[in-house]
Short mmCIF file of C-alpha atoms and ligand atoms in Angstrom, two decimals:
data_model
loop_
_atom_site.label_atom_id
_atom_site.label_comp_id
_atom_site.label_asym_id
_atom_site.label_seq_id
_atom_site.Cartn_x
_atom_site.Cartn_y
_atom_site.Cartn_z
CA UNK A 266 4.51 -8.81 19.71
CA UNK A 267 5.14 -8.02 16.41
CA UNK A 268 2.97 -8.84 13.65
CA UNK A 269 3.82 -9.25 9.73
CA UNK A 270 1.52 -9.56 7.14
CA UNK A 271 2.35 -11.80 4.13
CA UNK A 272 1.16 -10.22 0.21
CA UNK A 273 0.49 -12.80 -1.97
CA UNK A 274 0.40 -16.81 -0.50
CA UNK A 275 1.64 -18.26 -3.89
CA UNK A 276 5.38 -20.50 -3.76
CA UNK A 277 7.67 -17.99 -1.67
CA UNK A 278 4.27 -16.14 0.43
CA UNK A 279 3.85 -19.53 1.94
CA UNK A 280 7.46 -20.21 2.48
CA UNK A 281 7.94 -17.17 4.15
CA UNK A 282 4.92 -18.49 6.78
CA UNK A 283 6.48 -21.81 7.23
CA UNK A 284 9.98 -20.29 7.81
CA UNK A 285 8.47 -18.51 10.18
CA UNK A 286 6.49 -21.05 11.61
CA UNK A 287 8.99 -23.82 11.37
CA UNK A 288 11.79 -21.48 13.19
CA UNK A 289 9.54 -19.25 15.48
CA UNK A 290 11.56 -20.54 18.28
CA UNK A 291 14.95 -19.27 17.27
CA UNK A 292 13.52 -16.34 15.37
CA UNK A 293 12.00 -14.73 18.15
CA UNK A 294 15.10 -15.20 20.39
CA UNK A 295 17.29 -13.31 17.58
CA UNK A 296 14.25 -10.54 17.79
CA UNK A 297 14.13 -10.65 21.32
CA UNK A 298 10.27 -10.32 20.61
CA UNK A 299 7.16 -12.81 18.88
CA UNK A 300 6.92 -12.62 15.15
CA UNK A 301 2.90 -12.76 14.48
CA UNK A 302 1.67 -13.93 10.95
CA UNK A 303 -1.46 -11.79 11.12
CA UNK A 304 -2.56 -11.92 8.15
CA UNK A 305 -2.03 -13.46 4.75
CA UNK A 306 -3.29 -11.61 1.59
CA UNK A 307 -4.60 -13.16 -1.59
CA UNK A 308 -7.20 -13.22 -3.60
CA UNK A 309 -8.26 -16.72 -3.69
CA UNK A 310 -9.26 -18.86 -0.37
CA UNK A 311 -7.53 -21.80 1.08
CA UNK A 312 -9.60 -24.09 3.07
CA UNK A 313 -7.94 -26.52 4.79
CA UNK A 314 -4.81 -24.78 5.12
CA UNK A 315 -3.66 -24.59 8.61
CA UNK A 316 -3.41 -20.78 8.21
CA UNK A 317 -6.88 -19.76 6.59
CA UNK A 318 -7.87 -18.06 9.18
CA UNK A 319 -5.64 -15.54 8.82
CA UNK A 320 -6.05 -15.11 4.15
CA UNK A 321 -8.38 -11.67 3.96
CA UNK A 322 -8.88 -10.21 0.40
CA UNK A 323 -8.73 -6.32 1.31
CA UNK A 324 -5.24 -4.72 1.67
CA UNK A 325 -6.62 -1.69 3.52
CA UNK A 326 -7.81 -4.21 6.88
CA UNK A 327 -4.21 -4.84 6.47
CA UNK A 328 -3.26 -0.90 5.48
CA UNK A 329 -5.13 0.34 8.29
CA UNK A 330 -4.36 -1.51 10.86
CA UNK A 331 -1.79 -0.17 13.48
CA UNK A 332 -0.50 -3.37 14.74
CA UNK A 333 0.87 -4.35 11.47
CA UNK A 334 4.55 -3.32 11.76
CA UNK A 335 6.26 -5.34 8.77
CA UNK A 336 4.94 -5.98 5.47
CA UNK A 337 6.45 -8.58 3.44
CA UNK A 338 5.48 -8.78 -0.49
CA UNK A 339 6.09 -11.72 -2.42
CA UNK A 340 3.80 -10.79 -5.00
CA UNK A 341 6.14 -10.03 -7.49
CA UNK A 342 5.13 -7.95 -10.62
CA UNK A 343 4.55 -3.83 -10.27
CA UNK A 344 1.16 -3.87 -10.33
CA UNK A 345 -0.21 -3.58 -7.45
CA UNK A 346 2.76 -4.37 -5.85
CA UNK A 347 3.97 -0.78 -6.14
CA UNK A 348 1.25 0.88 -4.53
CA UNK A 349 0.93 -1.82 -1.82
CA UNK A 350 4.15 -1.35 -0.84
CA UNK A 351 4.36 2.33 -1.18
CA UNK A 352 1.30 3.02 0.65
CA UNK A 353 2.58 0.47 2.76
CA UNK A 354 6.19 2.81 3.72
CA UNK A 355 4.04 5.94 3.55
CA UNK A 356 2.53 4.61 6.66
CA UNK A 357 5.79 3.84 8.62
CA UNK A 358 5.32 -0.12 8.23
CA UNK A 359 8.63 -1.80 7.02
CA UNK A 360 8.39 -3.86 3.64
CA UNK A 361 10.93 -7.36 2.75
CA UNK A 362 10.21 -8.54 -0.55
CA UNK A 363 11.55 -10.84 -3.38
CA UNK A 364 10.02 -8.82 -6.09
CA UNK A 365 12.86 -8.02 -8.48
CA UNK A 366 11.07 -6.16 -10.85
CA UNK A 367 9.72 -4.02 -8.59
CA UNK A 368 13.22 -3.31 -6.82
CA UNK A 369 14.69 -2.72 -10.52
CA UNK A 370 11.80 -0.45 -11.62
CA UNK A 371 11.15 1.67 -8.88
CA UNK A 372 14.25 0.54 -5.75
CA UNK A 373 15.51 4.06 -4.63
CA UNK A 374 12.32 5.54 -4.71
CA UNK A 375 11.12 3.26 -2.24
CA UNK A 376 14.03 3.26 -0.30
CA UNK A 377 13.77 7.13 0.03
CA UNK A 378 10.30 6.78 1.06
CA UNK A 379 11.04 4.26 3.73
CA UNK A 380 13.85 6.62 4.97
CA UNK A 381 11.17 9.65 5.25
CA UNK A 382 9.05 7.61 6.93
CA UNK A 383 11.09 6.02 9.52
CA UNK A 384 11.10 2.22 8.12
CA UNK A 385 12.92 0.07 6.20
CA UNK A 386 12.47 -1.41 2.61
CA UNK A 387 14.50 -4.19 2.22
CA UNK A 388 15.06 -6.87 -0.59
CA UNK A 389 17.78 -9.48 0.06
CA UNK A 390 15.67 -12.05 -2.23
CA UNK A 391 15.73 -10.18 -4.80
CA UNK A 392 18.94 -11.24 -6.01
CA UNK A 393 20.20 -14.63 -5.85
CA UNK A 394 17.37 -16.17 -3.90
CA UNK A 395 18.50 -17.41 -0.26
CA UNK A 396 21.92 -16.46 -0.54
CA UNK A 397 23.19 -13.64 1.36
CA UNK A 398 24.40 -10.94 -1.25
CA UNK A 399 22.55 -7.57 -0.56
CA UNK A 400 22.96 -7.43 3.29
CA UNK A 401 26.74 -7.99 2.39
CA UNK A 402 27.28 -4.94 0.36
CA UNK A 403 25.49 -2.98 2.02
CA UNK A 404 27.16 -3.78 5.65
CA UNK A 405 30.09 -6.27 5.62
CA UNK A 406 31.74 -4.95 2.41
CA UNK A 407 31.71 -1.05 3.10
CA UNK A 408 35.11 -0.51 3.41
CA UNK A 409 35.54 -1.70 -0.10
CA UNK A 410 35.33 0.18 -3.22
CA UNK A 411 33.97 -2.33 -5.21
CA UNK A 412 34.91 -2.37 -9.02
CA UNK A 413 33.52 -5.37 -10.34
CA UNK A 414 30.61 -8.26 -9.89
CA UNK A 415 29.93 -10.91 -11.90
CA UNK A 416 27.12 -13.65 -11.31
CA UNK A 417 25.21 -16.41 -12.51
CA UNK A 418 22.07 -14.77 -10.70
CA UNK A 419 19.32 -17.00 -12.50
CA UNK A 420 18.19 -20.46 -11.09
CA UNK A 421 15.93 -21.23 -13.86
CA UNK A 422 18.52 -21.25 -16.95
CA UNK A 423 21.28 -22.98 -14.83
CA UNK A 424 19.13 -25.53 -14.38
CA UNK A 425 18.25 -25.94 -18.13
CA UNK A 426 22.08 -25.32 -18.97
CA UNK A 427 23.33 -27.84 -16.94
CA UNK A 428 20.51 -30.76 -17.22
CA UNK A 429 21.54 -30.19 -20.92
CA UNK A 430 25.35 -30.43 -20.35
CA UNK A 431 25.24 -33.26 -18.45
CA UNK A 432 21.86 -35.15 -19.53
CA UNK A 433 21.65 -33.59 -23.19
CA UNK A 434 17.72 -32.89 -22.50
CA UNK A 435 15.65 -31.42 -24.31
CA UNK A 436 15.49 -27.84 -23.12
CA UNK A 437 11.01 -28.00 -23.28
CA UNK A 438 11.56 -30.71 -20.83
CA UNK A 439 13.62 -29.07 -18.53
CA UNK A 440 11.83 -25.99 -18.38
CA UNK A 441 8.82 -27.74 -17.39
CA UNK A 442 11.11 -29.39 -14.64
CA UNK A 443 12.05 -26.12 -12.96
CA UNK A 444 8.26 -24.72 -13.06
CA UNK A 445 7.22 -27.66 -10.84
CA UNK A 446 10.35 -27.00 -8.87
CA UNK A 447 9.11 -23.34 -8.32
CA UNK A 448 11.84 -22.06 -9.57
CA UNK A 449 11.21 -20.18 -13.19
CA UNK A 450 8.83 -17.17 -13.59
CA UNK A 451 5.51 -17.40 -14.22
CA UNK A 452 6.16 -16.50 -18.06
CA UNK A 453 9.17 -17.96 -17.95
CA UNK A 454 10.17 -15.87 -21.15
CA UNK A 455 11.56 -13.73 -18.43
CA UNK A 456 14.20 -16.23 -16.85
CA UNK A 457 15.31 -17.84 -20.75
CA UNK A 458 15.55 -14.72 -22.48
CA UNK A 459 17.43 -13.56 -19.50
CA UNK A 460 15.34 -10.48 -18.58
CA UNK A 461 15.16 -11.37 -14.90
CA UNK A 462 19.52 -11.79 -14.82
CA UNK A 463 19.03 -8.03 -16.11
CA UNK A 464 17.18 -6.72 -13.60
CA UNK A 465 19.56 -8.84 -10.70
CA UNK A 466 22.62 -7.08 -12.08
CA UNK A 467 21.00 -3.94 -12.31
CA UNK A 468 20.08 -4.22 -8.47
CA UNK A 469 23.41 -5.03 -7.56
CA UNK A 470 25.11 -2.64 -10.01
CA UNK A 471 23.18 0.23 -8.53
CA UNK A 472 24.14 -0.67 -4.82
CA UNK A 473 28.06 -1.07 -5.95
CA UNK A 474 27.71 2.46 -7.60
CA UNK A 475 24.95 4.23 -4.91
CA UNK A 476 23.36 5.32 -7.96
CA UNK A 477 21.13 3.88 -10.49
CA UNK A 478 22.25 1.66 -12.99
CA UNK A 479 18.86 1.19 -14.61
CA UNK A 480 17.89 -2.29 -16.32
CA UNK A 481 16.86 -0.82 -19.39
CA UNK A 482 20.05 0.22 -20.52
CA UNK A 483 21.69 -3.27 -19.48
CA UNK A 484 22.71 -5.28 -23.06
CA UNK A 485 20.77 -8.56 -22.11
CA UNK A 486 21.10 -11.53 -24.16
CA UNK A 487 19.48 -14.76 -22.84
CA UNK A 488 19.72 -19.13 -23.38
CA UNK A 489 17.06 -19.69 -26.07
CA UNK A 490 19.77 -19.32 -28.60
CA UNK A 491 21.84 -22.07 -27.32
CA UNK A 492 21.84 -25.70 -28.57
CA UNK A 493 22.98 -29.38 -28.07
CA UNK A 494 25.55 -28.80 -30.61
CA UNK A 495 26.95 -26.04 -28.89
CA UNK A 496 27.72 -28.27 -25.52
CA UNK A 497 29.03 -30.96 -28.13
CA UNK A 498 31.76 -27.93 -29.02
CA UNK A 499 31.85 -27.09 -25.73
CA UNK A 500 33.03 -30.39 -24.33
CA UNK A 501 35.06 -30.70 -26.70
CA UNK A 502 37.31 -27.83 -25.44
CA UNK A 503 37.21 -28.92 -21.77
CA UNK A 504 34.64 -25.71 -21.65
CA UNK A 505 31.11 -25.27 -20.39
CA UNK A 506 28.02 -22.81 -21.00
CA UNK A 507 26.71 -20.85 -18.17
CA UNK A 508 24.40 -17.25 -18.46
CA UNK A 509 26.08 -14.24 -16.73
CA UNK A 510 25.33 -11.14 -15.28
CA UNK A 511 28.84 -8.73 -15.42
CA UNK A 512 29.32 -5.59 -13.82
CA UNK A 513 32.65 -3.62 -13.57
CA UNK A 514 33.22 -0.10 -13.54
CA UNK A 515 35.70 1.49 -16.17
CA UNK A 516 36.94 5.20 -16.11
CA UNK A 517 33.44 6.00 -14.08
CA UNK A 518 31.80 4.95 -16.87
CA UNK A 519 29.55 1.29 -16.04
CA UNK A 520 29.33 -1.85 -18.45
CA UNK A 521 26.51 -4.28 -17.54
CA UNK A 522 25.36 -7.11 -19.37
CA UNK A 523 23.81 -10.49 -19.19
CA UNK A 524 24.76 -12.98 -21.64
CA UNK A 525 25.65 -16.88 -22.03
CA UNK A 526 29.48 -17.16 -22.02
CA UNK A 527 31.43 -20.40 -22.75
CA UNK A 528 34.46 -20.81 -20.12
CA UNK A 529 36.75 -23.57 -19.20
CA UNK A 530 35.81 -26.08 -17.20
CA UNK A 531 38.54 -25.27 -14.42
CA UNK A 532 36.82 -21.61 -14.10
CA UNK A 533 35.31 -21.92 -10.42
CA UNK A 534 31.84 -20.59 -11.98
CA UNK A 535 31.88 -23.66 -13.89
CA UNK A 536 31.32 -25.68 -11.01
CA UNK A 537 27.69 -23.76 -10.01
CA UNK A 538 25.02 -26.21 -11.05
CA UNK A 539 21.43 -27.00 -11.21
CA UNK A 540 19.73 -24.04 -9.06
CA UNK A 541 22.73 -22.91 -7.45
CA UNK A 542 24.13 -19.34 -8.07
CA UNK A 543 27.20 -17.36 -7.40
CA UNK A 544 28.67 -14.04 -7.55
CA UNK A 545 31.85 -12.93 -7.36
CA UNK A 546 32.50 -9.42 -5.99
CA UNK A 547 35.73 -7.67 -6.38
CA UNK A 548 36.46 -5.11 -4.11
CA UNK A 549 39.90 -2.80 -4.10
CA UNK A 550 40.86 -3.56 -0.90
CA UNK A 551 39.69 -7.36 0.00
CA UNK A 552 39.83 -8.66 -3.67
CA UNK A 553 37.54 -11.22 -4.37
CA UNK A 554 35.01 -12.74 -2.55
CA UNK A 555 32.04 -15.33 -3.70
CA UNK A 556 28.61 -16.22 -2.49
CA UNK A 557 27.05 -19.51 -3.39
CA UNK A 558 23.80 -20.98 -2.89
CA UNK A 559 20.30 -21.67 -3.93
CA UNK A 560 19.04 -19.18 -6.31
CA UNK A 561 15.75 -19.79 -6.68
CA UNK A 562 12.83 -21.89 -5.01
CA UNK A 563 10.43 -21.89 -1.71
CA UNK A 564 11.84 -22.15 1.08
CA UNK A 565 15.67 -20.84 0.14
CA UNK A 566 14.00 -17.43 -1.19
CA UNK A 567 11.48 -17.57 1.91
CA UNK A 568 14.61 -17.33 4.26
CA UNK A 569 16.00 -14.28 2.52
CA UNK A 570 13.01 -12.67 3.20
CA UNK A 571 12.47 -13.69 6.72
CA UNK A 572 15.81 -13.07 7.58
CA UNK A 573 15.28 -8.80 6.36
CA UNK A 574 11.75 -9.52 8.27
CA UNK A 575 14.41 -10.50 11.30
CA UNK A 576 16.51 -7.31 10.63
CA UNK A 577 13.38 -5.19 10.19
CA UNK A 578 11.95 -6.52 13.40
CA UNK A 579 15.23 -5.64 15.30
CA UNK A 580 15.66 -1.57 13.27
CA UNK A 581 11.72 -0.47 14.11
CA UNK A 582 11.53 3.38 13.73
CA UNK A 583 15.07 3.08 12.70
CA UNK A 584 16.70 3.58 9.41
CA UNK A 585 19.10 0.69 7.76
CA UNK A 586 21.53 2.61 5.58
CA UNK A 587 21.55 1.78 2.12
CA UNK A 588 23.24 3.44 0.12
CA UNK A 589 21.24 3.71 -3.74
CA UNK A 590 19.66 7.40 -5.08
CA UNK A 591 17.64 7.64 -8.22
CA UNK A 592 21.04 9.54 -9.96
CA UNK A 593 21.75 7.33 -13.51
CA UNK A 594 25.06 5.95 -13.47
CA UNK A 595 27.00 6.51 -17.17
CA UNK A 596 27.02 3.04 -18.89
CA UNK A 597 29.85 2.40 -21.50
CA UNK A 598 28.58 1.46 -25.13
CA UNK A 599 28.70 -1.94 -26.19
CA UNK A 600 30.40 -2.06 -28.69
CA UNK A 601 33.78 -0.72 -27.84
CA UNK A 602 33.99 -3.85 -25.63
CA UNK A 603 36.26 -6.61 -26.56
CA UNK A 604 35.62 -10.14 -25.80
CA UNK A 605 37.01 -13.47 -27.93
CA UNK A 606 34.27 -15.44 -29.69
CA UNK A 607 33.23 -19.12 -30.53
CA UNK A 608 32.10 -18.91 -33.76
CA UNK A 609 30.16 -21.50 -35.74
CA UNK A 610 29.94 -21.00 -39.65
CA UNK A 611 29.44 -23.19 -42.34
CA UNK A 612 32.17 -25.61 -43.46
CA UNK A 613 31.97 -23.91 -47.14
CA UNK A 614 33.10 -20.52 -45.50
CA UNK A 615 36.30 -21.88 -44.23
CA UNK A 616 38.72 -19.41 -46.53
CA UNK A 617 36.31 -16.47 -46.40
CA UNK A 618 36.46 -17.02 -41.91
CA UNK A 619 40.36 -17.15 -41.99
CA UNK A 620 40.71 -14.09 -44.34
CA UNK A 621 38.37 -11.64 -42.11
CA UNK A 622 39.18 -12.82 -38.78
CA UNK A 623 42.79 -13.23 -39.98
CA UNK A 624 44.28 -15.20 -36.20
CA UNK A 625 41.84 -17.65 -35.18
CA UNK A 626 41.69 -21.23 -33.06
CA UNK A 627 40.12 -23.90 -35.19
CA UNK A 628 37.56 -25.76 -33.11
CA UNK A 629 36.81 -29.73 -34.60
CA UNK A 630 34.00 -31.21 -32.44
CA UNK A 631 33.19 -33.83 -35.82
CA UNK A 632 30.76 -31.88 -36.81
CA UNK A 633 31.34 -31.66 -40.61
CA UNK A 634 29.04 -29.63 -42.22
CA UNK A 635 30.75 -27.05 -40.01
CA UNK A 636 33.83 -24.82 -39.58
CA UNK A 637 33.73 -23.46 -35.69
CA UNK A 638 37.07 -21.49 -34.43
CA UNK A 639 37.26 -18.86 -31.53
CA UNK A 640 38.76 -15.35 -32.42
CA UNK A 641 41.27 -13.03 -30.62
CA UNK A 642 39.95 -10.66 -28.48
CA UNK A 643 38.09 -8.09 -30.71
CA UNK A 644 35.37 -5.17 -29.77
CA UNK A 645 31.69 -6.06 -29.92
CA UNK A 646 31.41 -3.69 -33.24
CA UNK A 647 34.52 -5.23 -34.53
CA UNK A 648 33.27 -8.69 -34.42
CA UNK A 649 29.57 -7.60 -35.54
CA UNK A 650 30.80 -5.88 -38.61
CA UNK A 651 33.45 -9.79 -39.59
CA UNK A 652 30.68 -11.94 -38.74
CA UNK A 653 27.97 -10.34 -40.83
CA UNK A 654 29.89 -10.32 -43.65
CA UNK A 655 31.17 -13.92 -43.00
CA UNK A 656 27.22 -14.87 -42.49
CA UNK A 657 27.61 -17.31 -39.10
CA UNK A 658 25.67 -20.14 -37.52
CA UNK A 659 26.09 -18.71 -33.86
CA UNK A 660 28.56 -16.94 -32.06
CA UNK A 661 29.06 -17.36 -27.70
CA UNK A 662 31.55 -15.06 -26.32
CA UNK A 663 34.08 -16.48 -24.31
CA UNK A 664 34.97 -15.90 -20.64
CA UNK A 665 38.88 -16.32 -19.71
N1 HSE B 260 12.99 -17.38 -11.70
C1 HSE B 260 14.01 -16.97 -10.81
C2 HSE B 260 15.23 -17.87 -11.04
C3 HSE B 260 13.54 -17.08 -9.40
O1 HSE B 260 15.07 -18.90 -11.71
O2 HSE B 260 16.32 -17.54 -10.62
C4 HSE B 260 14.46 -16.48 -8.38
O3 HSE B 260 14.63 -15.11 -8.56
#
């Protein structure tokens, strides 16, 4: 038998139990052993669930006891998720968790620990929620050099984006909406302002380079910013909104960011709605490839972690390579990056727009107060230094 204990029995903690409740059969056949829930951790009680018995409020009965091979933390936070899990490795127990921040903050520490220590950290649910995107680059794609990755990595805001495409809601309401749905953070400042798209890329930046691409040096730009008005342009150019995560590697130097983009309806990221996400990985040898699937909620993020608690189950006392070491990666400046720009300015400004950006595409969506145009491909500083002088509404950069 093997036995797991769950940290934390909030939306994915319990998911994780009724995955593996719900598939014990088929689970245990592809561990060729029984998967145990042993215990559940969390500070409150909950009578009447059908697994109470097993809720204690003490990590160390968990800590301390020997049986307890795998560990999976769906806390989330650093605090005192860090020490759990740390403690946790230090003691040879494998840990599977969805905690982003965590992986961001402190990931090849961890991972060196768990390596010292015989065991495994994993975090496939970090990043994308159920789809499979981590296990990928780190086993079917390691042939490839891979030189670029680009994602819409948060559930959350492509819910709001799209229920506002396609419903015009009010982006309050929609919010609320993907709360109940479990999908946004619990201060969901973190999924709007696009902090938790910063720390996905940064995980998946880090395991393209090996190194560390850390999140605080990732330009991060989130939704809040966006309005009605803007989808009203956007339609009118056959193009839609959508927040990104980019990676790509230039000269050994990296360039991360997360920001909204507006791209053309025909773009195949264009199609990812609701809670879905995608990335696209480019490698040098296979090209592109794309996962797709749900990026946030219970059960789907539940699955990513059950299936590293299936992987764990099958590697104990045996190392998973991963390849990530706390070495910073070089990250290219922002502002000798060129991108074109929708631009929204005031219809009085007209001349002064056409003299400073000189070659521009005039946008009319009927909205007259307004003069809206997208630019040529210019650098970031480039367009900052035009646009202050102009004085602008909004800018969204464009994807091609
Ligand atoms: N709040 C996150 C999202 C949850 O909306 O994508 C999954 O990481």
């Amino acid at each position: 038998m093997i036995n797991v204990a769950v940290l934390g029995y909030g939306t994915v903690g319990s998911g994780v139990v009724e995955v593996i409740e719900g598939n014990k059969a088929l689970i245990n056949k592809r561990v060729d052993d029984e998967l145990n829930v042993k215990y559940i951790l969390d500070l409150r009680d909950f009578p009447g669930d059908p697994y109470e018995s097993k809720v204690v409020h003490d990590y160390n009965e968990i800590l301390n006891d020997p049986e307890v091979n795998i560990i999976c933390e769906t806390m989330g936070g650093l605090k005192p998720a860090y020490d759990f899990t740390k403690n946790a490795l230090l003691k040879g127990k494998s840990v599977c968790t969805s905690n982003k921040e965590l992986v961001a903050e402190h990931g090849p520490e961890l991972i060196k620990i768990a390596k010292e220590n015989n065991c495994n950290y994993l975090f496939e649910a970090s990043v994308g929620g159920g789809i499979p995107i981590i296990r990928p680059i780190n086993s079917a794609l390691t042939a490839e050099k891979i030189e670029g990755i680009t994602g819409i990595l948060n559930g959350t805001t492509n819910y709001i984006l799209t229920k506002m495409e396609k419903e015009g809601s009010k982006f309050e309401d929609v919010l609320k909406e993907a709360q109940e749905l479990g999908y946004a953070e619990r201060n969901p400042e973190a999924d709007i302002e696009g902090y938790d798209a910063c720390r996905k890329i940064a995980i998946l930046s880090s395991l393209m380079a090996g190194h560390t691409v850390d999140y605080k040096n990732v330009y991060t730009e989130g939704i809040s910013k966006i309005t009605a008005d803007d989808f009203i342009y956007a339609k009118k150019l056959n193009r839609t909104i959508k927040l990104f995560g980019i990676s790509r590697e230039d000269n050994g130097k990296y360039f991360t960011m997360v920001s909204p983009f507006m791209l053309s309806k025909d773009h195949p990221m264009a199609m990812v709605n609701d809670v879905f996400n995608a990335i696209y990985v480019e490698g040098n040898m296979l090209g592109g490839s794309m996962y797709y699937g749900r990026g946030a909620g219970k059960l789907p993020t539940a699955s990513a972690v059950v299936g590293d608690v299936v992987d764990a189950a099958r590697h104990l006392g045996k190392e998973i390579k991963m390849f990530w070491d706390d070495e910073p990666v070089a990250m290219k400046e922002m502002d000798s990056v060129e991108f074109k720009y929708f631009v929204r300015t005031e219809s009085s400004k007209h001349e002064d727009a056409l003299r400073l950006f000189e070659t521009v595409s005039v946008v009319d969506a009927g909205i007259d107060s307004e003069f809206a145009f997208i630019t040529d491909k210019m650098t970031e500083k480039d367009f900052e230094n035009k646009s202050s002088e102009l004085g602008i509404i909004s800018r969204i950069r464009i994807m091609d």
